[in-house]
Short mmCIF file of N, CA and C and ligand atoms in Angstrom, two decimals:
data_model
loop_
_atom_site.label_atom_id
_atom_site.label_comp_id
_atom_site.label_asym_id
_atom_site.label_seq_id
_atom_site.Cartn_x
_atom_site.Cartn_y
_atom_site.Cartn_z
N MET L 1 0.83 -1.20 0.05
CA MET L 1 0.08 0.06 -0.17
C MET L 1 0.90 1.31 0.02
N ARG L 2 0.48 2.10 -0.96
CA ARG L 2 1.35 3.57 -0.88
C ARG L 2 0.36 4.53 -0.21
N ASN L 3 1.00 5.10 0.92
CA ASN L 3 0.20 6.14 1.71
C ASN L 3 0.47 7.48 1.16
N ILE L 4 -0.53 8.28 0.81
CA ILE L 4 -0.34 9.52 0.31
C ILE L 4 -0.98 10.64 1.24
N ALA L 5 -0.30 11.80 1.33
CA ALA L 5 -0.86 12.93 2.05
C ALA L 5 -1.17 14.05 0.81
N ILE L 6 -2.36 14.53 0.99
CA ILE L 6 -2.65 15.71 0.15
C ILE L 6 -2.64 17.05 0.85
N LEU L 7 -1.93 18.03 0.27
CA LEU L 7 -1.85 19.38 0.97
C LEU L 7 -2.56 20.36 0.10
N ALA L 8 -3.45 21.06 0.69
CA ALA L 8 -4.26 22.02 -0.05
C ALA L 8 -4.37 23.39 0.78
N SER L 9 -4.63 24.52 0.28
CA SER L 9 -4.75 25.71 0.95
C SER L 9 -6.18 26.29 0.96
N GLY L 10 -7.11 25.77 0.14
CA GLY L 10 -8.29 26.57 0.01
C GLY L 10 -9.29 25.60 -0.21
N SER L 11 -10.11 25.59 -1.26
CA SER L 11 -11.35 24.84 -1.47
C SER L 11 -11.11 23.32 -1.36
N GLY L 12 -10.16 22.96 -2.05
CA GLY L 12 -9.85 21.41 -1.91
C GLY L 12 -10.75 20.47 -2.74
N SER L 13 -11.30 20.99 -3.84
CA SER L 13 -11.94 20.15 -4.74
C SER L 13 -11.23 19.19 -5.33
N ASN L 14 -9.95 19.44 -5.65
CA ASN L 14 -9.02 18.33 -6.16
C ASN L 14 -8.76 17.33 -5.08
N ALA L 15 -8.43 17.76 -3.96
CA ALA L 15 -8.24 16.87 -2.63
C ALA L 15 -9.38 15.92 -2.74
N GLU L 16 -10.46 16.44 -2.76
CA GLU L 16 -11.84 15.49 -2.57
C GLU L 16 -11.90 14.61 -3.76
N ASN L 17 -11.68 15.05 -4.95
CA ASN L 17 -11.61 14.23 -6.17
C ASN L 17 -10.71 13.15 -6.19
N ILE L 18 -9.43 13.38 -5.79
CA ILE L 18 -8.46 12.40 -5.66
C ILE L 18 -8.82 11.40 -4.51
N SER L 19 -9.32 11.77 -3.31
CA SER L 19 -9.64 10.90 -2.33
C SER L 19 -10.69 9.94 -2.74
N LEU L 20 -11.76 10.57 -3.34
CA LEU L 20 -12.83 9.58 -3.91
C LEU L 20 -12.33 8.62 -4.92
N TYR L 21 -11.33 8.97 -5.86
CA TYR L 21 -10.71 8.13 -6.89
C TYR L 21 -10.06 7.04 -6.21
N PHE L 22 -9.39 7.19 -5.14
CA PHE L 22 -8.72 6.12 -4.37
C PHE L 22 -9.42 5.43 -3.21
N LYS L 23 -10.67 5.88 -3.10
CA LYS L 23 -11.60 5.22 -2.01
C LYS L 23 -11.69 3.64 -2.46
N GLY L 24 -11.35 2.73 -1.56
CA GLY L 24 -11.54 1.43 -1.90
C GLY L 24 -10.37 0.82 -2.57
N SER L 25 -9.42 1.61 -2.94
CA SER L 25 -8.11 1.04 -3.72
C SER L 25 -7.27 0.27 -2.76
N ASN L 26 -6.62 -0.87 -3.32
CA ASN L 26 -5.85 -1.68 -2.49
C ASN L 26 -4.28 -1.49 -2.72
N SER L 27 -4.16 -0.42 -3.46
CA SER L 27 -2.71 -0.04 -3.69
C SER L 27 -2.35 1.41 -3.28
N VAL L 28 -3.24 2.24 -3.09
CA VAL L 28 -3.05 3.68 -2.75
C VAL L 28 -4.13 4.07 -1.70
N LYS L 29 -3.68 4.72 -0.67
CA LYS L 29 -4.53 5.28 0.36
C LYS L 29 -4.18 6.61 0.73
N VAL L 30 -5.19 7.52 0.67
CA VAL L 30 -5.06 8.81 1.10
C VAL L 30 -5.21 8.83 2.76
N VAL L 31 -3.92 8.96 3.36
CA VAL L 31 -4.06 8.82 4.80
C VAL L 31 -4.21 10.06 5.56
N LEU L 32 -4.10 11.25 4.75
CA LEU L 32 -3.93 12.63 5.63
C LEU L 32 -4.16 13.72 4.48
N ILE L 33 -5.11 14.64 4.93
CA ILE L 33 -5.22 15.82 4.25
C ILE L 33 -4.91 16.91 5.10
N ALA L 34 -3.82 17.74 4.62
CA ALA L 34 -3.20 18.81 5.49
C ALA L 34 -3.24 20.22 4.84
N THR L 35 -3.41 21.12 5.72
CA THR L 35 -3.50 22.43 5.20
C THR L 35 -2.82 23.48 6.23
N GLU L 36 -2.30 24.60 5.72
CA GLU L 36 -1.79 25.64 6.46
C GLU L 36 -2.66 26.77 6.81
N ASN L 37 -3.94 26.58 6.05
CA ASN L 37 -4.86 27.62 6.40
C ASN L 37 -6.18 27.17 7.17
N PRO L 38 -6.31 27.67 8.34
CA PRO L 38 -7.15 27.21 9.39
C PRO L 38 -8.77 27.51 8.81
N SER L 39 -8.97 28.37 7.92
CA SER L 39 -10.27 28.44 7.36
C SER L 39 -10.52 27.88 6.07
N ALA L 40 -9.47 26.98 5.63
CA ALA L 40 -9.72 26.33 4.21
C ALA L 40 -10.86 25.44 4.34
N MET L 41 -11.67 25.42 3.09
CA MET L 41 -12.85 24.51 3.06
C MET L 41 -12.44 23.15 2.94
N VAL L 42 -11.20 22.80 2.56
CA VAL L 42 -10.71 21.56 2.52
C VAL L 42 -10.85 20.72 3.79
N ILE L 43 -10.81 21.43 4.84
CA ILE L 43 -11.02 20.77 6.24
C ILE L 43 -12.33 20.14 6.28
N GLU L 44 -13.45 20.85 5.95
CA GLU L 44 -14.71 20.41 5.89
C GLU L 44 -14.85 19.03 4.98
N ARG L 45 -14.18 19.21 3.81
CA ARG L 45 -14.19 18.15 3.01
C ARG L 45 -13.52 16.89 3.61
N ALA L 46 -12.39 17.07 4.26
CA ALA L 46 -11.81 15.90 4.82
C ALA L 46 -12.66 15.28 5.86
N LYS L 47 -13.32 16.09 6.63
CA LYS L 47 -14.11 15.47 7.71
C LYS L 47 -15.33 14.70 7.00
N ARG L 48 -15.92 15.30 5.97
CA ARG L 48 -17.06 14.45 5.33
C ARG L 48 -16.62 13.24 4.79
N LEU L 49 -15.28 13.27 4.21
CA LEU L 49 -14.68 12.02 3.56
C LEU L 49 -14.28 11.07 4.65
N GLY L 50 -14.13 11.52 5.93
CA GLY L 50 -13.63 10.62 6.92
C GLY L 50 -12.17 10.35 6.81
N ILE L 51 -11.54 11.31 6.35
CA ILE L 51 -10.02 11.24 6.17
C ILE L 51 -9.37 12.05 7.17
N ASP L 52 -8.41 11.58 7.97
CA ASP L 52 -7.59 12.41 8.95
C ASP L 52 -7.19 13.74 8.38
N HIS L 53 -7.21 14.81 9.12
CA HIS L 53 -6.66 16.08 8.60
C HIS L 53 -5.88 16.73 9.64
N THR L 54 -5.03 17.58 9.22
CA THR L 54 -4.34 18.39 10.13
C THR L 54 -4.04 19.81 9.60
N ILE L 55 -3.97 20.70 10.60
CA ILE L 55 -3.64 22.12 10.22
C ILE L 55 -2.43 22.39 10.92
N PHE L 56 -1.43 22.79 10.01
CA PHE L 56 -0.02 23.10 10.54
C PHE L 56 0.35 24.56 10.07
N THR L 57 1.30 25.12 10.78
CA THR L 57 1.98 26.26 10.51
C THR L 57 3.19 26.17 9.50
N MET L 58 3.46 27.27 8.79
CA MET L 58 4.69 27.08 7.86
C MET L 58 6.03 27.00 8.86
N ASP L 59 5.96 27.46 10.01
CA ASP L 59 7.06 27.31 10.86
C ASP L 59 7.25 25.76 11.17
N GLN L 60 6.09 25.16 11.53
CA GLN L 60 6.22 23.73 11.69
C GLN L 60 6.63 22.87 10.46
N MET L 61 6.32 23.41 9.30
CA MET L 61 6.75 22.84 8.08
C MET L 61 8.34 23.02 8.10
N ARG L 62 8.82 24.04 8.31
CA ARG L 62 10.33 24.38 8.31
C ARG L 62 11.03 23.80 9.32
N ASN L 63 10.50 23.66 10.62
CA ASN L 63 11.35 23.17 11.59
C ASN L 63 11.30 21.64 11.88
N GLY L 64 10.57 20.83 10.93
CA GLY L 64 10.58 19.58 10.89
C GLY L 64 9.41 18.84 11.78
N ALA L 65 8.66 19.63 12.45
CA ALA L 65 7.50 19.14 13.20
C ALA L 65 6.36 18.44 12.35
N PHE L 66 6.22 19.17 11.03
CA PHE L 66 5.16 18.57 10.10
C PHE L 66 5.67 17.20 9.62
N LEU L 67 7.12 17.20 9.35
CA LEU L 67 7.69 15.90 8.84
C LEU L 67 7.29 14.77 9.84
N LYS L 68 7.45 15.06 10.99
CA LYS L 68 7.15 14.00 12.15
C LYS L 68 5.73 13.39 11.86
N ILE L 69 4.75 14.48 11.81
CA ILE L 69 3.33 13.89 11.59
C ILE L 69 3.30 13.09 10.35
N LEU L 70 4.06 13.49 9.29
CA LEU L 70 4.03 12.65 7.95
C LEU L 70 4.58 11.16 8.31
N MET L 71 5.66 11.15 9.26
CA MET L 71 6.33 9.89 9.53
C MET L 71 5.36 9.10 10.32
N THR L 72 4.65 9.70 11.32
CA THR L 72 3.71 8.96 12.16
C THR L 72 2.59 8.28 11.34
N LYS L 73 2.19 8.92 10.32
CA LYS L 73 1.11 8.58 9.37
C LYS L 73 1.78 7.56 8.31
N HIS L 74 3.06 7.45 8.31
CA HIS L 74 3.72 6.63 7.35
C HIS L 74 3.47 7.11 5.89
N VAL L 75 3.45 8.32 5.81
CA VAL L 75 3.24 8.87 4.45
C VAL L 75 4.44 8.62 3.55
N ASP L 76 4.27 7.98 2.23
CA ASP L 76 5.33 7.90 1.31
C ASP L 76 5.28 8.77 0.07
N PHE L 77 4.18 9.49 -0.07
CA PHE L 77 4.19 10.40 -1.35
C PHE L 77 3.21 11.50 -0.96
N ILE L 78 3.65 12.73 -1.45
CA ILE L 78 2.95 13.90 -1.21
C ILE L 78 2.40 14.57 -2.47
N VAL L 79 1.01 14.93 -2.40
CA VAL L 79 0.43 15.41 -3.52
C VAL L 79 0.01 17.01 -3.18
N LEU L 80 0.56 17.88 -3.86
CA LEU L 80 -0.07 19.39 -3.66
C LEU L 80 -1.17 19.63 -4.57
N ALA L 81 -2.38 19.95 -4.08
CA ALA L 81 -3.42 20.25 -4.80
C ALA L 81 -4.10 21.54 -4.44
N GLY L 82 -3.51 22.52 -4.96
CA GLY L 82 -4.05 23.86 -4.62
C GLY L 82 -3.29 24.34 -3.32
N PHE L 83 -1.94 23.81 -3.18
CA PHE L 83 -1.22 24.33 -2.07
C PHE L 83 -0.37 25.59 -2.46
N LEU L 84 -0.46 26.56 -1.77
CA LEU L 84 -0.05 27.96 -2.34
C LEU L 84 1.25 28.37 -1.79
N LYS L 85 1.96 27.59 -0.77
CA LYS L 85 3.11 28.04 -0.06
C LYS L 85 4.30 27.20 -0.64
N LEU L 86 5.50 27.85 -0.56
CA LEU L 86 6.73 27.19 -0.99
C LEU L 86 7.11 26.15 -0.05
N ILE L 87 7.46 24.80 -0.64
CA ILE L 87 7.76 23.67 0.19
C ILE L 87 9.17 23.79 0.54
N PRO L 88 9.52 23.76 1.86
CA PRO L 88 10.99 23.95 2.30
C PRO L 88 11.79 22.81 2.01
N ASP L 89 13.04 23.11 1.94
CA ASP L 89 14.03 22.12 1.44
C ASP L 89 14.10 20.82 2.27
N ASN L 90 13.88 20.88 3.63
CA ASN L 90 14.02 19.71 4.51
C ASN L 90 12.88 18.71 3.99
N LEU L 91 11.66 19.20 3.57
CA LEU L 91 10.61 18.27 3.19
C LEU L 91 11.07 17.72 1.88
N ILE L 92 11.67 18.51 1.05
CA ILE L 92 12.04 18.00 -0.36
C ILE L 92 13.04 17.02 -0.18
N GLN L 93 14.05 17.09 0.73
CA GLN L 93 15.10 16.13 0.88
C GLN L 93 14.55 14.99 1.49
N ALA L 94 13.55 14.95 2.34
CA ALA L 94 12.83 13.78 2.99
C ALA L 94 12.14 13.05 1.95
N TYR L 95 11.62 13.70 0.94
CA TYR L 95 10.78 13.12 0.07
C TYR L 95 11.18 13.31 -1.38
N PRO L 96 12.45 12.91 -1.79
CA PRO L 96 13.08 13.20 -3.06
C PRO L 96 12.25 12.55 -4.26
N ASN L 97 11.80 13.36 -5.13
CA ASN L 97 11.04 12.96 -6.27
C ASN L 97 9.65 12.30 -5.80
N LYS L 98 9.26 12.61 -4.61
CA LYS L 98 8.04 12.07 -4.13
C LYS L 98 6.98 13.13 -3.68
N ILE L 99 7.18 14.31 -4.21
CA ILE L 99 6.38 15.36 -4.12
C ILE L 99 5.81 15.95 -5.41
N ILE L 100 4.54 16.01 -5.68
CA ILE L 100 4.17 16.45 -7.07
C ILE L 100 3.17 17.64 -6.81
N ASN L 101 3.00 18.34 -7.70
CA ASN L 101 2.09 19.64 -7.71
C ASN L 101 1.31 19.72 -9.11
N ILE L 102 0.21 20.30 -9.07
CA ILE L 102 -0.54 20.52 -10.28
C ILE L 102 -0.71 22.19 -10.33
N HIS L 103 -0.47 22.58 -11.48
CA HIS L 103 -0.59 24.03 -11.78
C HIS L 103 -1.60 24.29 -12.86
N PRO L 104 -2.34 25.30 -12.81
CA PRO L 104 -3.60 25.40 -13.74
C PRO L 104 -3.15 26.22 -14.99
N ALA L 105 -2.04 25.94 -15.62
CA ALA L 105 -1.67 26.64 -16.84
C ALA L 105 -0.60 25.57 -17.52
N LEU L 106 -0.18 26.11 -18.73
CA LEU L 106 0.83 25.33 -19.32
C LEU L 106 2.21 25.73 -19.01
N LEU L 107 2.85 25.27 -17.89
CA LEU L 107 4.20 25.71 -17.56
C LEU L 107 5.02 25.50 -18.78
N PRO L 108 6.24 26.24 -18.86
CA PRO L 108 6.75 27.20 -18.05
C PRO L 108 6.10 28.54 -18.02
N LYS L 109 5.08 28.68 -18.92
CA LYS L 109 4.33 29.97 -18.86
C LYS L 109 3.44 30.05 -17.70
N TYR L 110 3.12 31.32 -17.24
CA TYR L 110 2.17 31.56 -16.18
C TYR L 110 2.35 30.91 -14.90
N GLY L 111 3.66 30.80 -14.50
CA GLY L 111 3.97 30.07 -13.24
C GLY L 111 4.82 31.09 -12.40
N GLY L 112 5.18 30.72 -11.22
CA GLY L 112 5.98 31.36 -10.35
C GLY L 112 5.12 31.98 -9.02
N LYS L 113 5.81 32.69 -8.26
CA LYS L 113 5.28 33.22 -7.08
C LYS L 113 4.09 34.03 -7.30
N GLY L 114 3.01 33.93 -6.55
CA GLY L 114 1.78 34.89 -6.87
C GLY L 114 1.02 34.38 -8.02
N MET L 115 1.32 33.42 -8.80
CA MET L 115 0.57 32.93 -9.98
C MET L 115 -0.30 31.49 -9.46
N TYR L 116 -1.45 31.91 -9.04
CA TYR L 116 -2.37 30.78 -8.70
C TYR L 116 -3.76 31.09 -8.89
N GLY L 117 -4.58 30.13 -8.94
CA GLY L 117 -6.00 30.23 -9.09
C GLY L 117 -6.29 31.14 -10.19
N ASN L 118 -7.32 32.05 -9.95
CA ASN L 118 -7.86 32.91 -11.02
C ASN L 118 -6.83 33.92 -11.60
N ARG L 119 -5.85 34.28 -10.84
CA ARG L 119 -4.72 35.19 -11.40
C ARG L 119 -4.18 34.61 -12.58
N VAL L 120 -3.95 33.29 -12.54
CA VAL L 120 -3.22 32.63 -13.71
C VAL L 120 -4.28 32.78 -14.98
N HIS L 121 -5.59 32.42 -14.69
CA HIS L 121 -6.52 32.52 -15.79
C HIS L 121 -6.70 33.89 -16.34
N GLU L 122 -6.72 34.96 -15.50
CA GLU L 122 -6.74 36.29 -15.93
C GLU L 122 -5.71 36.75 -16.75
N ALA L 123 -4.28 36.21 -16.34
CA ALA L 123 -3.20 36.55 -17.22
C ALA L 123 -3.22 35.82 -18.50
N VAL L 124 -3.67 34.60 -18.57
CA VAL L 124 -3.76 33.88 -19.80
C VAL L 124 -4.69 34.66 -20.78
N ILE L 125 -5.88 35.07 -20.23
CA ILE L 125 -6.84 35.59 -21.21
C ILE L 125 -6.36 37.11 -21.58
N ALA L 126 -5.73 37.81 -20.63
CA ALA L 126 -5.23 39.08 -21.00
C ALA L 126 -4.17 38.99 -22.13
N ASN L 127 -3.49 38.00 -22.10
CA ASN L 127 -2.40 37.84 -23.25
C ASN L 127 -2.87 37.29 -24.43
N GLY L 128 -4.35 37.00 -24.53
CA GLY L 128 -4.94 36.42 -25.75
C GLY L 128 -4.34 35.06 -26.20
N GLU L 129 -4.03 34.13 -25.18
CA GLU L 129 -3.55 32.79 -25.42
C GLU L 129 -4.68 32.10 -26.18
N PRO L 130 -4.33 31.29 -27.19
CA PRO L 130 -5.48 30.46 -27.94
C PRO L 130 -5.70 29.13 -26.99
N GLU L 131 -4.73 28.88 -26.00
CA GLU L 131 -5.03 27.59 -25.36
C GLU L 131 -4.39 27.67 -23.81
N SER L 132 -5.07 27.02 -22.99
CA SER L 132 -4.33 26.86 -21.67
C SER L 132 -4.46 25.38 -21.26
N GLY L 133 -4.39 25.05 -19.93
CA GLY L 133 -4.44 23.55 -19.67
C GLY L 133 -3.87 23.43 -18.16
N ILE L 134 -3.25 22.35 -17.99
CA ILE L 134 -2.81 21.90 -16.67
C ILE L 134 -1.31 21.31 -16.83
N THR L 135 -0.53 21.49 -15.79
CA THR L 135 0.84 21.00 -15.80
C THR L 135 0.89 20.10 -14.35
N ILE L 136 1.27 18.88 -14.49
CA ILE L 136 1.64 18.06 -13.22
C ILE L 136 3.21 17.96 -13.29
N HIS L 137 3.72 18.38 -12.13
CA HIS L 137 5.17 18.24 -12.21
C HIS L 137 5.75 18.02 -10.81
N TYR L 138 7.12 17.59 -10.70
CA TYR L 138 7.74 17.31 -9.43
C TYR L 138 8.02 18.67 -8.86
N VAL L 139 8.06 18.57 -7.46
CA VAL L 139 8.30 19.81 -6.78
C VAL L 139 9.80 19.90 -6.41
N ASN L 140 10.40 20.98 -6.81
CA ASN L 140 11.70 21.41 -6.23
C ASN L 140 11.58 22.64 -5.36
N GLY L 141 12.70 23.28 -5.00
CA GLY L 141 12.74 24.36 -4.06
C GLY L 141 12.14 25.65 -4.58
N GLN L 142 11.70 25.70 -5.86
CA GLN L 142 11.15 27.04 -6.32
C GLN L 142 9.76 26.75 -6.79
N TYR L 143 8.99 27.81 -7.01
CA TYR L 143 7.58 27.79 -7.40
C TYR L 143 7.45 27.23 -8.79
N ASP L 144 6.68 26.16 -9.07
CA ASP L 144 6.23 25.73 -10.40
C ASP L 144 7.38 25.42 -11.24
N ASP L 145 8.41 24.81 -10.71
CA ASP L 145 9.76 24.76 -11.43
C ASP L 145 10.29 23.35 -11.67
N GLY L 146 9.75 22.43 -10.96
CA GLY L 146 10.34 21.09 -11.16
C GLY L 146 9.95 20.35 -12.53
N ALA L 147 10.62 19.29 -12.73
CA ALA L 147 10.36 18.41 -13.98
C ALA L 147 8.96 18.19 -14.25
N ILE L 148 8.62 18.43 -15.53
CA ILE L 148 7.18 18.29 -15.90
C ILE L 148 6.97 16.64 -16.11
N ILE L 149 5.68 16.16 -15.55
CA ILE L 149 5.43 14.87 -15.70
C ILE L 149 4.35 14.80 -16.79
N PHE L 150 3.39 15.78 -16.79
CA PHE L 150 2.28 15.55 -17.64
C PHE L 150 1.58 16.95 -17.97
N GLN L 151 1.07 17.04 -19.17
CA GLN L 151 0.40 18.36 -19.56
C GLN L 151 -0.88 17.96 -20.30
N ALA L 152 -2.02 18.69 -20.07
CA ALA L 152 -3.25 18.51 -21.00
C ALA L 152 -3.73 19.90 -21.29
N ARG L 153 -4.36 20.15 -22.49
CA ARG L 153 -4.68 21.45 -22.98
C ARG L 153 -6.13 21.59 -23.09
N CYS L 154 -6.55 22.80 -23.14
CA CYS L 154 -7.86 23.12 -23.57
C CYS L 154 -7.87 24.37 -24.32
N PRO L 155 -8.84 24.67 -25.20
CA PRO L 155 -8.85 25.96 -25.95
C PRO L 155 -9.39 27.03 -25.00
N VAL L 156 -8.82 28.32 -25.38
CA VAL L 156 -9.42 29.49 -24.77
C VAL L 156 -10.17 30.20 -25.83
N VAL L 157 -11.38 30.56 -25.73
CA VAL L 157 -12.17 31.15 -26.71
C VAL L 157 -12.46 32.58 -26.31
N ILE L 158 -12.98 33.36 -27.23
CA ILE L 158 -13.17 34.72 -27.19
C ILE L 158 -14.13 35.17 -25.85
N SER L 159 -15.10 34.33 -25.76
CA SER L 159 -15.98 34.51 -24.74
C SER L 159 -15.58 34.10 -23.26
N ASP L 160 -14.38 33.51 -23.13
CA ASP L 160 -14.00 32.99 -21.90
C ASP L 160 -13.55 34.18 -20.88
N ASN L 161 -14.00 33.98 -19.80
CA ASN L 161 -13.38 34.89 -18.71
C ASN L 161 -12.70 34.02 -17.64
N ALA L 162 -12.17 34.53 -16.53
CA ALA L 162 -11.43 33.74 -15.57
C ALA L 162 -12.25 32.53 -15.11
N GLU L 163 -13.53 32.85 -14.83
CA GLU L 163 -14.34 31.72 -14.22
C GLU L 163 -14.62 30.66 -15.25
N THR L 164 -14.86 30.98 -16.48
CA THR L 164 -15.25 29.93 -17.37
C THR L 164 -13.90 29.09 -17.77
N LEU L 165 -12.83 29.79 -17.77
CA LEU L 165 -11.51 29.10 -17.94
C LEU L 165 -11.19 28.22 -16.71
N ALA L 166 -11.48 28.73 -15.63
CA ALA L 166 -11.24 27.85 -14.50
C ALA L 166 -12.07 26.69 -14.44
N LEU L 167 -13.28 26.72 -14.93
CA LEU L 167 -14.06 25.47 -15.10
C LEU L 167 -13.55 24.46 -15.92
N LYS L 168 -13.06 24.88 -17.11
CA LYS L 168 -12.40 23.92 -18.10
C LYS L 168 -11.25 23.43 -17.60
N VAL L 169 -10.35 24.28 -16.85
CA VAL L 169 -9.08 23.69 -16.28
C VAL L 169 -9.35 22.72 -15.13
N HIS L 170 -10.43 23.00 -14.20
CA HIS L 170 -10.73 22.16 -13.14
C HIS L 170 -11.17 20.75 -13.87
N GLU L 171 -11.90 20.68 -14.92
CA GLU L 171 -12.33 19.61 -15.50
C GLU L 171 -11.13 18.73 -15.85
N LEU L 172 -10.14 19.26 -16.49
CA LEU L 172 -8.93 18.49 -16.81
C LEU L 172 -8.20 18.05 -15.58
N GLU L 173 -8.22 18.86 -14.51
CA GLU L 173 -7.61 18.42 -13.24
C GLU L 173 -8.34 17.24 -12.75
N TYR L 174 -9.61 17.21 -12.70
CA TYR L 174 -10.42 16.17 -12.07
C TYR L 174 -10.05 14.85 -12.82
N LEU L 175 -10.10 14.89 -14.15
CA LEU L 175 -9.88 13.90 -14.92
C LEU L 175 -8.50 13.17 -14.95
N HIS L 176 -7.54 14.01 -15.02
CA HIS L 176 -6.14 13.53 -15.01
C HIS L 176 -5.23 13.30 -13.87
N TYR L 177 -5.58 14.27 -12.73
CA TYR L 177 -4.52 14.16 -11.64
C TYR L 177 -4.67 12.83 -10.91
N PRO L 178 -5.74 12.27 -10.67
CA PRO L 178 -5.68 10.99 -9.90
C PRO L 178 -5.02 9.90 -10.76
N ARG L 179 -5.25 9.91 -12.16
CA ARG L 179 -4.72 8.87 -12.94
C ARG L 179 -3.22 9.14 -13.09
N VAL L 180 -2.69 10.36 -13.03
CA VAL L 180 -1.14 10.69 -13.06
C VAL L 180 -0.49 10.21 -11.79
N ILE L 181 -1.32 10.49 -10.71
CA ILE L 181 -0.70 10.06 -9.39
C ILE L 181 -0.59 8.44 -9.36
N GLU L 182 -1.63 7.86 -9.80
CA GLU L 182 -1.53 6.31 -9.94
C GLU L 182 -0.50 5.86 -10.75
N SER L 183 -0.19 6.50 -11.81
CA SER L 183 0.78 5.89 -12.85
C SER L 183 2.31 6.37 -12.13
N VAL L 184 2.52 7.41 -11.55
CA VAL L 184 3.66 7.83 -10.93
C VAL L 184 4.00 6.76 -9.86
N LEU L 185 2.88 6.31 -8.93
CA LEU L 185 3.18 5.52 -7.95
C LEU L 185 3.51 4.04 -8.30
N LYS L 186 3.34 3.77 -9.67
CA LYS L 186 3.42 2.30 -10.07
C LYS L 186 4.95 1.99 -10.29
C1 GAR C 1 -6.43 24.28 -8.85
O1 GAR C 1 -6.83 24.76 -9.92
C2 GAR C 1 -4.88 24.19 -8.81
O2 GAR C 1 -4.46 23.79 -10.08
C3 GAR C 1 -4.43 25.56 -8.31
O3 GAR C 1 -5.39 25.84 -7.42
C4 GAR C 1 -6.62 25.24 -7.61
C5 GAR C 1 -7.20 24.73 -6.35
O4 GAR C 1 -8.45 24.29 -6.48
N1 GAR C 1 -3.12 25.50 -7.97
C6 GAR C 1 -2.32 26.71 -8.17
O5 GAR C 1 -2.71 27.66 -8.77
C7 GAR C 1 -0.92 26.37 -7.67
N2 GAR C 1 -0.02 27.41 -8.03
P1 GAR C 1 -9.15 23.29 -5.46
O6 GAR C 1 -8.74 23.81 -4.06
O7 GAR C 1 -10.59 23.48 -5.78
O8 GAR C 1 -8.57 21.93 -5.76
#
């Protein structure tokens, strides 16, 4: 069994979708949903799903206390799903090539600090891009910078705004992220 932890900072719809995908799986188990945001909706989702959750501070992530929680839960793979803070080096070293992230655009474009959620979609539309999509990548010490594992695309049409584009991108995320996690873990 591979035990995964999902980290999310906000709504957590991807965290829920991934958890439901692996519910009943005999090879992958979501053992923890973790957030640094005490008011994140993902906490309610974790409760509803019956999955353990934890709220941590970024200090705890940097000083090793969060790592201890992961060890206690026997976590061997970390999935970022709308987690908006930089992962500190100690965690990356403890989980080499075992932390992945999803970004709501076609990296290397529209990534980096401050590029998250609707800000990404607004920038894509403002630049008149004909397409956008998702990028799933390994996490290194910089925002949206690690090796790319998978990308999927969707068209951007003239009538799109950040909200409609976000819907299309979320559909791609829901379809692909669980399957990519599954194949990386094989
Ligand atoms: C997702 O679209 C994810 O790609 C994005 O945040 C959203 C979270 O939605 N991540 C980033 O922008 C990271 N830079 P969710 O909380 O409903 O899963």
